[in-house]
């Protein structure tokens, strides 16, 4: 099997990120699998190379050892998404030839007016299918005025998957309403596209990530199905999923990169050792009984023996004090 940790280098790595890295690492090592680290720096405005390098330094300092990824290489020529754009472009060309995607010229104002009231910060992905039915003539004319985004033409369907901690998930996708963007008008590739294409290219068979991404899984599963249609001679393996509860602060807020105090850099500056950080995480996450560890320092090599089927991982959030 192959597991992975796929952080976005938009800030210094913090406890919330390490929690996910820890779970994916333990799971992969327990299955004697290959552990991949991939830098999801596809958002070129928010990601920074230096932050990616700092993130790798911090992971190394914590004791993580990856079998494929930045600094050590592997079967892929690069593990930085910002350097993988030709690959994404080629796949989009194939999807376009099969008429599985279409250009969308709608502007932001129009999209906002048709979106069903989203929660703050939620990605708007409901669409009304307007550009799915444009004539060739309209498309040619619109192209001369504006670079379109590219949307996946979704067929209404029901999807299902078994999540390691969240149980069976049932998803319904509606054609047109759920036609989602794979490449923005400004040329930026969407997370859903890059993540699926890279997991396929890197042969990832198990995805462990935060449960804030649970809602994106339906769109990603649909993309696996579509890609299989586009490349019928290739066997595209759909990975197993485990969406783990996020760490939140005592006010219930998700740990964010803006809270400097919980970055690994800051904890290190306060003389926390790597095994103390990992030990505390394993205790708050319910992987071990804290009362048995008075010193609360546990190294990564000891942590890989822990049982990941504990019931605490089925809850929504884990409070960190
Ligand atoms: N890059 C994403 C993040 O840092 C994770 C993507 C994934 O695991 O699918 O939130």
PDB file of C-alpha atoms and ligand atoms in Angstrom:
ATOM      1  CA  UNK A   1       0.000   0.000   0.000  1.00  0.00           C
ATOM      2  CA  UNK A   2       0.968   3.611  -0.295  1.00  0.00           C
ATOM      3  CA  UNK A   3      -0.032   6.387   2.083  1.00  0.00           C
ATOM      4  CA  UNK A   4       0.730  10.074   1.951  1.00  0.00           C
ATOM      5  CA  UNK A   5       0.868  13.407   3.669  1.00  0.00           C
ATOM      6  CA  UNK A   6       0.004  16.284   1.348  1.00  0.00           C
ATOM      7  CA  UNK A   7       0.341  19.620   3.149  1.00  0.00           C
ATOM      8  CA  UNK A   8      -0.172  23.049   1.582  1.00  0.00           C
ATOM      9  CA  UNK A   9       2.813  25.263   2.397  1.00  0.00           C
ATOM     10  CA  UNK A  10       0.904  28.442   3.175  1.00  0.00           C
ATOM     11  CA  UNK A  11       2.331  28.862   6.695  1.00  0.00           C
ATOM     12  CA  UNK A  12       4.537  27.137   9.221  1.00  0.00           C
ATOM     13  CA  UNK A  13       3.473  23.611  10.065  1.00  0.00           C
ATOM     14  CA  UNK A  14       1.410  23.459  13.269  1.00  0.00           C
ATOM     15  CA  UNK A  15      -0.035  20.878  15.609  1.00  0.00           C
ATOM     16  CA  UNK A  16      -3.127  20.376  13.453  1.00  0.00           C
ATOM     17  CA  UNK A  17      -1.002  19.440  10.436  1.00  0.00           C
ATOM     18  CA  UNK A  18       1.267  17.182  12.466  1.00  0.00           C
ATOM     19  CA  UNK A  19      -1.759  15.363  13.857  1.00  0.00           C
ATOM     20  CA  UNK A  20      -2.743  14.347  10.313  1.00  0.00           C
ATOM     21  CA  UNK A  21       0.859  13.551   9.350  1.00  0.00           C
ATOM     22  CA  UNK A  22       1.093  11.350  12.441  1.00  0.00           C
ATOM     23  CA  UNK A  23      -2.054   9.355  11.676  1.00  0.00           C
ATOM     24  CA  UNK A  24      -1.106   8.769   8.043  1.00  0.00           C
ATOM     25  CA  UNK A  25       2.432   7.835   9.054  1.00  0.00           C
ATOM     26  CA  UNK A  26       1.340   5.337  11.707  1.00  0.00           C
ATOM     27  CA  UNK A  27      -1.156   3.755   9.333  1.00  0.00           C
ATOM     28  CA  UNK A  28       1.356   3.409   6.492  1.00  0.00           C
ATOM     29  CA  UNK A  29       4.132   2.052   8.690  1.00  0.00           C
ATOM     30  CA  UNK A  30       1.772  -0.468  10.305  1.00  0.00           C
ATOM     31  CA  UNK A  31       0.887  -1.800   6.862  1.00  0.00           C
ATOM     32  CA  UNK A  32       4.559  -1.842   5.830  1.00  0.00           C
ATOM     33  CA  UNK A  33       3.621   0.542   3.049  1.00  0.00           C
ATOM     34  CA  UNK A  34       5.409   3.335   1.220  1.00  0.00           C
ATOM     35  CA  UNK A  35       5.032   6.819   2.688  1.00  0.00           C
ATOM     36  CA  UNK A  36       4.870   9.733   0.274  1.00  0.00           C
ATOM     37  CA  UNK A  37       5.143  13.432   1.076  1.00  0.00           C
ATOM     38  CA  UNK A  38       3.725  15.783  -1.542  1.00  0.00           C
ATOM     39  CA  UNK A  39       3.777  19.563  -1.457  1.00  0.00           C
ATOM     40  CA  UNK A  40       0.406  20.961  -2.436  1.00  0.00           C
ATOM     41  CA  UNK A  41       1.629  24.379  -3.493  1.00  0.00           C
ATOM     42  CA  UNK A  42      -0.816  24.618  -6.367  1.00  0.00           C
ATOM     43  CA  UNK A  43      -2.300  27.822  -5.005  1.00  0.00           C
ATOM     44  CA  UNK A  44       0.502  29.959  -6.361  1.00  0.00           C
ATOM     45  CA  UNK A  45      -0.664  33.081  -4.569  1.00  0.00           C
ATOM     46  CA  UNK A  46      -0.813  31.622  -1.075  1.00  0.00           C
ATOM     47  CA  UNK A  47       1.959  29.005  -1.164  1.00  0.00           C
ATOM     48  CA  UNK A  48       5.625  29.794  -0.777  1.00  0.00           C
ATOM     49  CA  UNK A  49       8.630  27.658  -1.583  1.00  0.00           C
ATOM     50  CA  UNK A  50      10.441  28.759   1.611  1.00  0.00           C
ATOM     51  CA  UNK A  51       7.450  27.704   3.678  1.00  0.00           C
ATOM     52  CA  UNK A  52       7.532  24.330   1.931  1.00  0.00           C
ATOM     53  CA  UNK A  53      11.213  23.921   2.772  1.00  0.00           C
ATOM     54  CA  UNK A  54      10.569  25.015   6.365  1.00  0.00           C
ATOM     55  CA  UNK A  55       7.743  22.498   6.574  1.00  0.00           C
ATOM     56  CA  UNK A  56      10.075  19.718   5.412  1.00  0.00           C
ATOM     57  CA  UNK A  57      12.713  20.811   7.955  1.00  0.00           C
ATOM     58  CA  UNK A  58      10.114  20.632  10.714  1.00  0.00           C
ATOM     59  CA  UNK A  59       8.868  17.219   9.592  1.00  0.00           C
ATOM     60  CA  UNK A  60      12.435  15.920   9.585  1.00  0.00           C
ATOM     61  CA  UNK A  61      13.059  17.411  13.015  1.00  0.00           C
ATOM     62  CA  UNK A  62       9.967  15.596  14.310  1.00  0.00           C
ATOM     63  CA  UNK A  63      11.439  12.338  13.027  1.00  0.00           C
ATOM     64  CA  UNK A  64       9.287  11.688   9.965  1.00  0.00           C
ATOM     65  CA  UNK A  65      11.020   9.711   7.240  1.00  0.00           C
ATOM     66  CA  UNK A  66       9.354   9.510   3.863  1.00  0.00           C
ATOM     67  CA  UNK A  67      10.091   6.998   1.128  1.00  0.00           C
ATOM     68  CA  UNK A  68       9.174   9.275  -1.761  1.00  0.00           C
ATOM     69  CA  UNK A  69       8.876  13.018  -1.939  1.00  0.00           C
ATOM     70  CA  UNK A  70      10.782  16.280  -1.930  1.00  0.00           C
ATOM     71  CA  UNK A  71      14.495  16.086  -1.111  1.00  0.00           C
ATOM     72  CA  UNK A  72      14.698  12.351  -1.822  1.00  0.00           C
ATOM     73  CA  UNK A  73      12.749  11.952  -5.076  1.00  0.00           C
ATOM     74  CA  UNK A  74      11.002   8.797  -6.238  1.00  0.00           C
ATOM     75  CA  UNK A  75       9.258   7.559  -9.339  1.00  0.00           C
ATOM     76  CA  UNK A  76       7.837  11.015 -10.097  1.00  0.00           C
ATOM     77  CA  UNK A  77      10.110  13.759 -11.369  1.00  0.00           C
ATOM     78  CA  UNK A  78       8.819  16.225  -8.775  1.00  0.00           C
ATOM     79  CA  UNK A  79       6.637  16.160  -5.663  1.00  0.00           C
ATOM     80  CA  UNK A  80       5.839  19.886  -5.740  1.00  0.00           C
ATOM     81  CA  UNK A  81       2.469  20.506  -7.377  1.00  0.00           C
ATOM     82  CA  UNK A  82       3.588  23.868  -8.738  1.00  0.00           C
ATOM     83  CA  UNK A  83       6.022  21.930 -10.958  1.00  0.00           C
ATOM     84  CA  UNK A  84       3.458  19.393 -12.160  1.00  0.00           C
ATOM     85  CA  UNK A  85       1.245  21.689 -14.201  1.00  0.00           C
ATOM     86  CA  UNK A  86       2.113  20.192 -17.600  1.00  0.00           C
ATOM     87  CA  UNK A  87       0.734  16.899 -16.387  1.00  0.00           C
ATOM     88  CA  UNK A  88      -2.533  18.508 -15.257  1.00  0.00           C
ATOM     89  CA  UNK A  89      -2.797  20.346 -18.592  1.00  0.00           C
ATOM     90  CA  UNK A  90      -2.338  17.087 -20.557  1.00  0.00           C
ATOM     91  CA  UNK A  91      -5.066  15.333 -18.635  1.00  0.00           C
ATOM     92  CA  UNK A  92      -7.428  18.266 -19.124  1.00  0.00           C
ATOM     93  CA  UNK A  93      -6.777  18.034 -22.853  1.00  0.00           C
ATOM     94  CA  UNK A  94      -7.790  14.407 -22.811  1.00  0.00           C
ATOM     95  CA  UNK A  95     -10.954  15.212 -20.857  1.00  0.00           C
ATOM     96  CA  UNK A  96     -11.728  17.988 -23.351  1.00  0.00           C
ATOM     97  CA  UNK A  97     -11.339  15.632 -26.324  1.00  0.00           C
ATOM     98  CA  UNK A  98     -13.837  13.270 -24.719  1.00  0.00           C
ATOM     99  CA  UNK A  99     -16.160  16.235 -24.079  1.00  0.00           C
ATOM    100  CA  UNK A 100     -16.093  15.520 -20.360  1.00  0.00           C
ATOM    101  CA  UNK A 101     -15.287  19.148 -19.511  1.00  0.00           C
ATOM    102  CA  UNK A 102     -16.493  22.438 -20.948  1.00  0.00           C
ATOM    103  CA  UNK A 103     -15.397  26.074 -20.850  1.00  0.00           C
ATOM    104  CA  UNK A 104     -17.364  28.322 -18.519  1.00  0.00           C
ATOM    105  CA  UNK A 105     -17.381  32.066 -19.129  1.00  0.00           C
ATOM    106  CA  UNK A 106     -19.580  33.038 -16.183  1.00  0.00           C
ATOM    107  CA  UNK A 107     -18.145  35.789 -14.061  1.00  0.00           C
ATOM    108  CA  UNK A 108     -17.936  35.872 -10.286  1.00  0.00           C
ATOM    109  CA  UNK A 109     -20.974  38.100  -9.852  1.00  0.00           C
ATOM    110  CA  UNK A 110     -23.157  35.749 -11.844  1.00  0.00           C
ATOM    111  CA  UNK A 111     -21.849  32.704  -9.972  1.00  0.00           C
ATOM    112  CA  UNK A 112     -22.485  34.343  -6.632  1.00  0.00           C
ATOM    113  CA  UNK A 113     -26.027  35.203  -7.556  1.00  0.00           C
ATOM    114  CA  UNK A 114     -26.876  31.585  -8.405  1.00  0.00           C
ATOM    115  CA  UNK A 115     -25.093  29.926  -5.498  1.00  0.00           C
ATOM    116  CA  UNK A 116     -27.314  28.661  -2.739  1.00  0.00           C
ATOM    117  CA  UNK A 117     -26.424  30.694   0.374  1.00  0.00           C
ATOM    118  CA  UNK A 118     -23.051  29.261   1.296  1.00  0.00           C
ATOM    119  CA  UNK A 119     -21.660  29.225   4.816  1.00  0.00           C
ATOM    120  CA  UNK A 120     -18.854  31.640   5.415  1.00  0.00           C
ATOM    121  CA  UNK A 121     -15.688  30.341   3.823  1.00  0.00           C
ATOM    122  CA  UNK A 122     -17.480  27.494   2.056  1.00  0.00           C
ATOM    123  CA  UNK A 123     -16.495  26.764  -1.518  1.00  0.00           C
ATOM    124  CA  UNK A 124     -19.305  27.627  -3.889  1.00  0.00           C
ATOM    125  CA  UNK A 125     -19.759  24.741  -6.236  1.00  0.00           C
ATOM    126  CA  UNK A 126     -23.448  24.827  -7.152  1.00  0.00           C
ATOM    127  CA  UNK A 127     -23.855  25.893 -10.732  1.00  0.00           C
ATOM    128  CA  UNK A 128     -26.793  26.148 -13.105  1.00  0.00           C
ATOM    129  CA  UNK A 129     -25.200  24.604 -16.176  1.00  0.00           C
ATOM    130  CA  UNK A 130     -25.484  27.754 -18.309  1.00  0.00           C
ATOM    131  CA  UNK A 131     -22.221  27.275 -20.227  1.00  0.00           C
ATOM    132  CA  UNK A 132     -22.670  23.519 -20.603  1.00  0.00           C
ATOM    133  CA  UNK A 133     -25.039  24.161 -23.463  1.00  0.00           C
ATOM    134  CA  UNK A 134     -23.255  26.885 -25.417  1.00  0.00           C
ATOM    135  CA  UNK A 135     -23.001  26.468 -29.163  1.00  0.00           C
ATOM    136  CA  UNK A 136     -19.613  26.193 -30.865  1.00  0.00           C
ATOM    137  CA  UNK A 137     -20.166  29.671 -32.290  1.00  0.00           C
ATOM    138  CA  UNK A 138     -20.892  31.201 -28.907  1.00  0.00           C
ATOM    139  CA  UNK A 139     -17.832  29.525 -27.458  1.00  0.00           C
ATOM    140  CA  UNK A 140     -15.540  30.850 -30.204  1.00  0.00           C
ATOM    141  CA  UNK A 141     -16.917  34.327 -29.756  1.00  0.00           C
ATOM    142  CA  UNK A 142     -16.616  34.284 -25.968  1.00  0.00           C
ATOM    143  CA  UNK A 143     -13.052  32.941 -26.159  1.00  0.00           C
ATOM    144  CA  UNK A 144     -11.996  36.102 -27.958  1.00  0.00           C
ATOM    145  CA  UNK A 145     -13.115  38.141 -24.959  1.00  0.00           C
ATOM    146  CA  UNK A 146     -12.243  36.080 -21.931  1.00  0.00           C
ATOM    147  CA  UNK A 147     -10.211  33.093 -20.774  1.00  0.00           C
ATOM    148  CA  UNK A 148     -12.804  30.661 -19.381  1.00  0.00           C
ATOM    149  CA  UNK A 149     -12.629  28.329 -16.435  1.00  0.00           C
ATOM    150  CA  UNK A 150     -12.993  24.625 -17.206  1.00  0.00           C
ATOM    151  CA  UNK A 151     -15.794  22.672 -15.600  1.00  0.00           C
ATOM    152  CA  UNK A 152     -16.373  18.974 -15.314  1.00  0.00           C
ATOM    153  CA  UNK A 153     -19.659  17.919 -16.957  1.00  0.00           C
ATOM    154  CA  UNK A 154     -21.171  15.829 -14.176  1.00  0.00           C
ATOM    155  CA  UNK A 155     -23.899  13.232 -14.754  1.00  0.00           C
ATOM    156  CA  UNK A 156     -26.311  12.937 -11.854  1.00  0.00           C
ATOM    157  CA  UNK A 157     -25.336   9.947  -9.751  1.00  0.00           C
ATOM    158  CA  UNK A 158     -25.159   8.428  -6.309  1.00  0.00           C
ATOM    159  CA  UNK A 159     -21.770   7.535  -4.903  1.00  0.00           C
ATOM    160  CA  UNK A 160     -20.837   5.681  -1.785  1.00  0.00           C
ATOM    161  CA  UNK A 161     -17.645   5.051   0.103  1.00  0.00           C
ATOM    162  CA  UNK A 162     -16.585   3.576   3.385  1.00  0.00           C
ATOM    163  CA  UNK A 163     -14.647   5.921   5.599  1.00  0.00           C
ATOM    164  CA  UNK A 164     -12.331   4.373   8.139  1.00  0.00           C
ATOM    165  CA  UNK A 165     -13.634   6.539  10.966  1.00  0.00           C
ATOM    166  CA  UNK A 166     -16.781   8.257   9.656  1.00  0.00           C
ATOM    167  CA  UNK A 167     -18.523   5.101   8.409  1.00  0.00           C
ATOM    168  CA  UNK A 168     -20.425   4.670   5.138  1.00  0.00           C
ATOM    169  CA  UNK A 169     -20.841   7.924   3.235  1.00  0.00           C
ATOM    170  CA  UNK A 170     -23.627   8.437   0.706  1.00  0.00           C
ATOM    171  CA  UNK A 171     -23.206  11.233  -1.791  1.00  0.00           C
ATOM    172  CA  UNK A 172     -25.537  12.495  -4.447  1.00  0.00           C
ATOM    173  CA  UNK A 173     -24.227  14.608  -7.308  1.00  0.00           C
ATOM    174  CA  UNK A 174     -26.525  16.541  -9.617  1.00  0.00           C
ATOM    175  CA  UNK A 175     -25.595  17.120 -13.239  1.00  0.00           C
ATOM    176  CA  UNK A 176     -25.091  20.871 -13.920  1.00  0.00           C
ATOM    177  CA  UNK A 177     -25.593  21.904 -10.277  1.00  0.00           C
ATOM    178  CA  UNK A 178     -22.456  20.019  -9.318  1.00  0.00           C
ATOM    179  CA  UNK A 179     -20.406  20.708 -12.451  1.00  0.00           C
ATOM    180  CA  UNK A 180     -17.327  21.926 -10.675  1.00  0.00           C
ATOM    181  CA  UNK A 181     -14.288  23.878 -11.799  1.00  0.00           C
ATOM    182  CA  UNK A 182     -11.053  22.025 -12.600  1.00  0.00           C
ATOM    183  CA  UNK A 183      -9.095  25.019 -13.829  1.00  0.00           C
ATOM    184  CA  UNK A 184      -9.865  28.615 -13.068  1.00  0.00           C
ATOM    185  CA  UNK A 185     -10.002  31.363 -15.650  1.00  0.00           C
ATOM    186  CA  UNK A 186      -6.642  32.683 -14.441  1.00  0.00           C
ATOM    187  CA  UNK A 187      -5.058  29.313 -15.217  1.00  0.00           C
ATOM    188  CA  UNK A 188      -4.881  28.051 -11.639  1.00  0.00           C
ATOM    189  CA  UNK A 189      -5.620  24.342 -11.289  1.00  0.00           C
ATOM    190  CA  UNK A 190      -8.213  23.376  -8.715  1.00  0.00           C
ATOM    191  CA  UNK A 191      -7.328  21.419  -5.601  1.00  0.00           C
ATOM    192  CA  UNK A 192      -9.789  18.648  -6.562  1.00  0.00           C
ATOM    193  CA  UNK A 193      -8.024  18.098  -9.870  1.00  0.00           C
ATOM    194  CA  UNK A 194      -4.434  18.248  -8.649  1.00  0.00           C
ATOM    195  CA  UNK A 195      -5.065  16.047  -5.631  1.00  0.00           C
ATOM    196  CA  UNK A 196      -6.737  13.267  -7.627  1.00  0.00           C
ATOM    197  CA  UNK A 197      -4.260  13.356 -10.511  1.00  0.00           C
ATOM    198  CA  UNK A 198      -1.306  13.242  -8.145  1.00  0.00           C
ATOM    199  CA  UNK A 199      -2.744  10.497  -5.988  1.00  0.00           C
ATOM    200  CA  UNK A 200      -3.222   8.460  -9.168  1.00  0.00           C
ATOM    201  CA  UNK A 201       0.257   9.217 -10.565  1.00  0.00           C
ATOM    202  CA  UNK A 202       1.879   8.422  -7.228  1.00  0.00           C
ATOM    203  CA  UNK A 203      -0.109   5.207  -6.778  1.00  0.00           C
ATOM    204  CA  UNK A 204      -1.646   6.292  -3.467  1.00  0.00           C
ATOM    205  CA  UNK A 205      -3.973   3.618  -2.073  1.00  0.00           C
ATOM    206  CA  UNK A 206      -4.875   5.187   1.264  1.00  0.00           C
ATOM    207  CA  UNK A 207      -5.788   8.784   2.014  1.00  0.00           C
ATOM    208  CA  UNK A 208      -5.839   9.976   5.585  1.00  0.00           C
ATOM    209  CA  UNK A 209      -6.685  13.632   6.030  1.00  0.00           C
ATOM    210  CA  UNK A 210      -8.707  16.055   8.123  1.00  0.00           C
ATOM    211  CA  UNK A 211     -12.472  15.694   8.090  1.00  0.00           C
ATOM    212  CA  UNK A 212     -12.828  19.257   6.821  1.00  0.00           C
ATOM    213  CA  UNK A 213     -12.157  17.611   3.448  1.00  0.00           C
ATOM    214  CA  UNK A 214     -14.862  14.958   3.804  1.00  0.00           C
ATOM    215  CA  UNK A 215     -17.241  17.015   1.654  1.00  0.00           C
ATOM    216  CA  UNK A 216     -14.785  17.159  -1.247  1.00  0.00           C
ATOM    217  CA  UNK A 217     -14.516  13.379  -1.486  1.00  0.00           C
ATOM    218  CA  UNK A 218     -17.648  12.962  -3.620  1.00  0.00           C
ATOM    219  CA  UNK A 219     -16.274  15.321  -6.249  1.00  0.00           C
ATOM    220  CA  UNK A 220     -12.969  13.499  -6.180  1.00  0.00           C
ATOM    221  CA  UNK A 221     -14.572  10.061  -6.484  1.00  0.00           C
ATOM    222  CA  UNK A 222     -16.514  11.299  -9.480  1.00  0.00           C
ATOM    223  CA  UNK A 223     -13.277  12.457 -11.049  1.00  0.00           C
ATOM    224  CA  UNK A 224     -11.730   9.002 -10.567  1.00  0.00           C
ATOM    225  CA  UNK A 225     -14.720   7.550 -12.420  1.00  0.00           C
ATOM    226  CA  UNK A 226     -14.403  10.100 -15.224  1.00  0.00           C
ATOM    227  CA  UNK A 227     -10.677   9.545 -15.615  1.00  0.00           C
ATOM    228  CA  UNK A 228     -11.226   5.807 -15.875  1.00  0.00           C
ATOM    229  CA  UNK A 229     -13.606   6.571 -18.752  1.00  0.00           C
ATOM    230  CA  UNK A 230     -10.963   8.745 -20.391  1.00  0.00           C
ATOM    231  CA  UNK A 231      -8.162   6.188 -19.966  1.00  0.00           C
ATOM    232  CA  UNK A 232      -9.975   2.839 -20.419  1.00  0.00           C
ATOM    233  CA  UNK A 233      -6.743   0.859 -20.805  1.00  0.00           C
ATOM    234  CA  UNK A 234      -5.331   2.006 -17.510  1.00  0.00           C
ATOM    235  CA  UNK A 235      -6.512   0.605 -14.210  1.00  0.00           C
ATOM    236  CA  UNK A 236      -7.190   3.557 -11.943  1.00  0.00           C
ATOM    237  CA  UNK A 237      -7.342   2.494  -8.336  1.00  0.00           C
ATOM    238  CA  UNK A 238      -9.647   4.412  -6.019  1.00  0.00           C
ATOM    239  CA  UNK A 239      -7.964   4.832  -2.626  1.00  0.00           C
ATOM    240  CA  UNK A 240      -9.389   4.015   0.773  1.00  0.00           C
ATOM    241  CA  UNK A 241     -10.303   7.038   2.876  1.00  0.00           C
ATOM    242  CA  UNK A 242      -9.998   7.988   6.509  1.00  0.00           C
ATOM    243  CA  UNK A 243     -11.136  11.458   7.565  1.00  0.00           C
ATOM    244  CA  UNK A 244      -9.862  12.232  11.029  1.00  0.00           C
ATOM    245  CA  UNK A 245     -11.253  14.786  13.493  1.00  0.00           C
ATOM    246  CA  UNK A 246      -9.565  18.157  13.426  1.00  0.00           C
ATOM    247  CA  UNK A 247      -7.840  19.682  16.404  1.00  0.00           C
ATOM    248  CA  UNK A 248      -9.586  22.796  17.679  1.00  0.00           C
ATOM    249  CA  UNK A 249      -8.699  25.306  20.399  1.00  0.00           C
ATOM    250  CA  UNK A 250     -10.718  25.647  23.609  1.00  0.00           C
ATOM    251  CA  UNK A 251     -13.074  28.088  21.906  1.00  0.00           C
ATOM    252  CA  UNK A 252     -13.847  25.470  19.314  1.00  0.00           C
ATOM    253  CA  UNK A 253     -11.905  27.201  16.538  1.00  0.00           C
ATOM    254  CA  UNK A 254      -9.965  25.123  14.121  1.00  0.00           C
ATOM    255  CA  UNK A 255      -6.201  25.496  14.630  1.00  0.00           C
ATOM    256  CA  UNK A 256      -4.964  27.917  12.062  1.00  0.00           C
ATOM    257  CA  UNK A 257      -1.625  28.978  10.731  1.00  0.00           C
ATOM    258  CA  UNK A 258      -2.321  32.457  12.048  1.00  0.00           C
ATOM    259  CA  UNK A 259      -2.110  31.203  15.642  1.00  0.00           C
ATOM    260  CA  UNK A 260       1.634  31.394  15.918  1.00  0.00           C
ATOM    261  CA  UNK A 261       1.754  29.702  19.292  1.00  0.00           C
ATOM    262  CA  UNK A 262       0.935  26.286  17.956  1.00  0.00           C
ATOM    263  CA  UNK A 263       3.509  26.112  15.181  1.00  0.00           C
ATOM    264  CA  UNK A 264       6.254  23.559  15.592  1.00  0.00           C
ATOM    265  CA  UNK A 265       8.815  26.390  15.269  1.00  0.00           C
ATOM    266  CA  UNK A 266       7.329  28.179  18.249  1.00  0.00           C
ATOM    267  CA  UNK A 267       7.075  25.056  20.403  1.00  0.00           C
ATOM    268  CA  UNK A 268      10.653  24.186  19.533  1.00  0.00           C
ATOM    269  CA  UNK A 269      11.733  27.693  20.586  1.00  0.00           C
ATOM    270  CA  UNK A 270       9.980  27.024  23.895  1.00  0.00           C
ATOM    271  CA  UNK A 271      12.209  23.951  24.355  1.00  0.00           C
ATOM    272  CA  UNK A 272       9.589  21.355  23.487  1.00  0.00           C
ATOM    273  CA  UNK A 273      11.253  18.192  22.205  1.00  0.00           C
ATOM    274  CA  UNK A 274       9.951  16.361  19.134  1.00  0.00           C
ATOM    275  CA  UNK A 275       8.814  13.414  21.253  1.00  0.00           C
ATOM    276  CA  UNK A 276       6.987  15.733  23.654  1.00  0.00           C
ATOM    277  CA  UNK A 277       5.033  17.272  20.757  1.00  0.00           C
ATOM    278  CA  UNK A 278       4.178  13.872  19.312  1.00  0.00           C
ATOM    279  CA  UNK A 279       3.376  12.432  22.737  1.00  0.00           C
ATOM    280  CA  UNK A 280       0.994  15.301  23.571  1.00  0.00           C
ATOM    281  CA  UNK A 281      -0.737  14.862  20.229  1.00  0.00           C
ATOM    282  CA  UNK A 282      -1.182  11.134  20.758  1.00  0.00           C
ATOM    283  CA  UNK A 283      -2.624  11.808  24.231  1.00  0.00           C
ATOM    284  CA  UNK A 284      -5.096  14.563  23.261  1.00  0.00           C
ATOM    285  CA  UNK A 285      -6.090  12.561  20.196  1.00  0.00           C
ATOM    286  CA  UNK A 286      -6.957   9.628  22.454  1.00  0.00           C
ATOM    287  CA  UNK A 287      -4.436   7.264  20.906  1.00  0.00           C
ATOM    288  CA  UNK A 288      -2.898   6.625  24.296  1.00  0.00           C
ATOM    289  CA  UNK A 289      -3.942   6.975  27.888  1.00  0.00           C
ATOM    290  CA  UNK A 290      -2.107  10.041  29.170  1.00  0.00           C
ATOM    291  CA  UNK A 291      -2.245   8.944  32.794  1.00  0.00           C
ATOM    292  CA  UNK A 292       0.173   6.147  31.960  1.00  0.00           C
ATOM    293  CA  UNK A 293       2.771   8.533  30.604  1.00  0.00           C
ATOM    294  CA  UNK A 294       3.913  10.974  33.240  1.00  0.00           C
ATOM    295  CA  UNK A 295       6.713  12.369  31.090  1.00  0.00           C
ATOM    296  CA  UNK A 296       4.467  12.623  27.974  1.00  0.00           C
ATOM    297  CA  UNK A 297       7.404  12.110  25.614  1.00  0.00           C
ATOM    298  CA  UNK A 298       6.934   9.387  23.046  1.00  0.00           C
ATOM    299  CA  UNK A 299       9.042   8.962  19.957  1.00  0.00           C
ATOM    300  CA  UNK A 300       7.665   8.325  16.498  1.00  0.00           C
ATOM    301  CA  UNK A 301       9.125   4.816  16.448  1.00  0.00           C
ATOM    302  CA  UNK A 302       7.052   3.943  19.544  1.00  0.00           C
ATOM    303  CA  UNK A 303       3.938   5.682  18.246  1.00  0.00           C
ATOM    304  CA  UNK A 304       3.741   3.513  15.159  1.00  0.00           C
ATOM    305  CA  UNK A 305       2.492   0.618  17.283  1.00  0.00           C
ATOM    306  CA  UNK A 306      -0.641   2.443  18.407  1.00  0.00           C
ATOM    307  CA  UNK A 307      -4.146   1.304  17.593  1.00  0.00           C
ATOM    308  CA  UNK A 308      -5.830   3.689  15.160  1.00  0.00           C
ATOM    309  CA  UNK A 309      -9.279   2.197  15.554  1.00  0.00           C
ATOM    310  CA  UNK A 310      -9.949   4.087  18.804  1.00  0.00           C
ATOM    311  CA  UNK A 311     -13.448   5.514  19.046  1.00  0.00           C
ATOM    312  CA  UNK A 312     -12.180   9.073  19.622  1.00  0.00           C
ATOM    313  CA  UNK A 313     -11.281   9.274  15.964  1.00  0.00           C
ATOM    314  CA  UNK A 314     -14.951   9.083  15.073  1.00  0.00           C
ATOM    315  CA  UNK A 315     -15.756  12.362  16.770  1.00  0.00           C
ATOM    316  CA  UNK A 316     -15.924  15.682  15.009  1.00  0.00           C
ATOM    317  CA  UNK A 317     -13.164  17.600  16.759  1.00  0.00           C
ATOM    318  CA  UNK A 318     -10.463  17.175  19.384  1.00  0.00           C
ATOM    319  CA  UNK A 319      -9.885  20.072  21.764  1.00  0.00           C
ATOM    320  CA  UNK A 320      -6.298  21.055  22.396  1.00  0.00           C
ATOM    321  CA  UNK A 321      -5.525  23.251  25.401  1.00  0.00           C
TER     322      UNK A 321
HETATM  323  N1  LIG B   1      -3.332  20.010   0.829  1.00  0.00           N
HETATM  324  C1  LIG B   1      -4.489  19.807   1.627  1.00  0.00           C
HETATM  325  C2  LIG B   1      -4.346  20.542   2.942  1.00  0.00           C
HETATM  326  O1  LIG B   1      -3.246  20.852   3.351  1.00  0.00           O
HETATM  327  C3  LIG B   1      -4.734  18.348   1.930  1.00  0.00           C
HETATM  328  C4  LIG B   1      -5.165  17.618   0.743  1.00  0.00           C
HETATM  329  C5  LIG B   1      -5.549  16.182   0.976  1.00  0.00           C
HETATM  330  O2  LIG B   1      -5.042  15.559   1.919  1.00  0.00           O
HETATM  331  O3  LIG B   1      -6.315  15.671   0.185  1.00  0.00           O
HETATM  332  O4  LIG B   1      -5.340  20.815   3.577  1.00  0.00           O
END
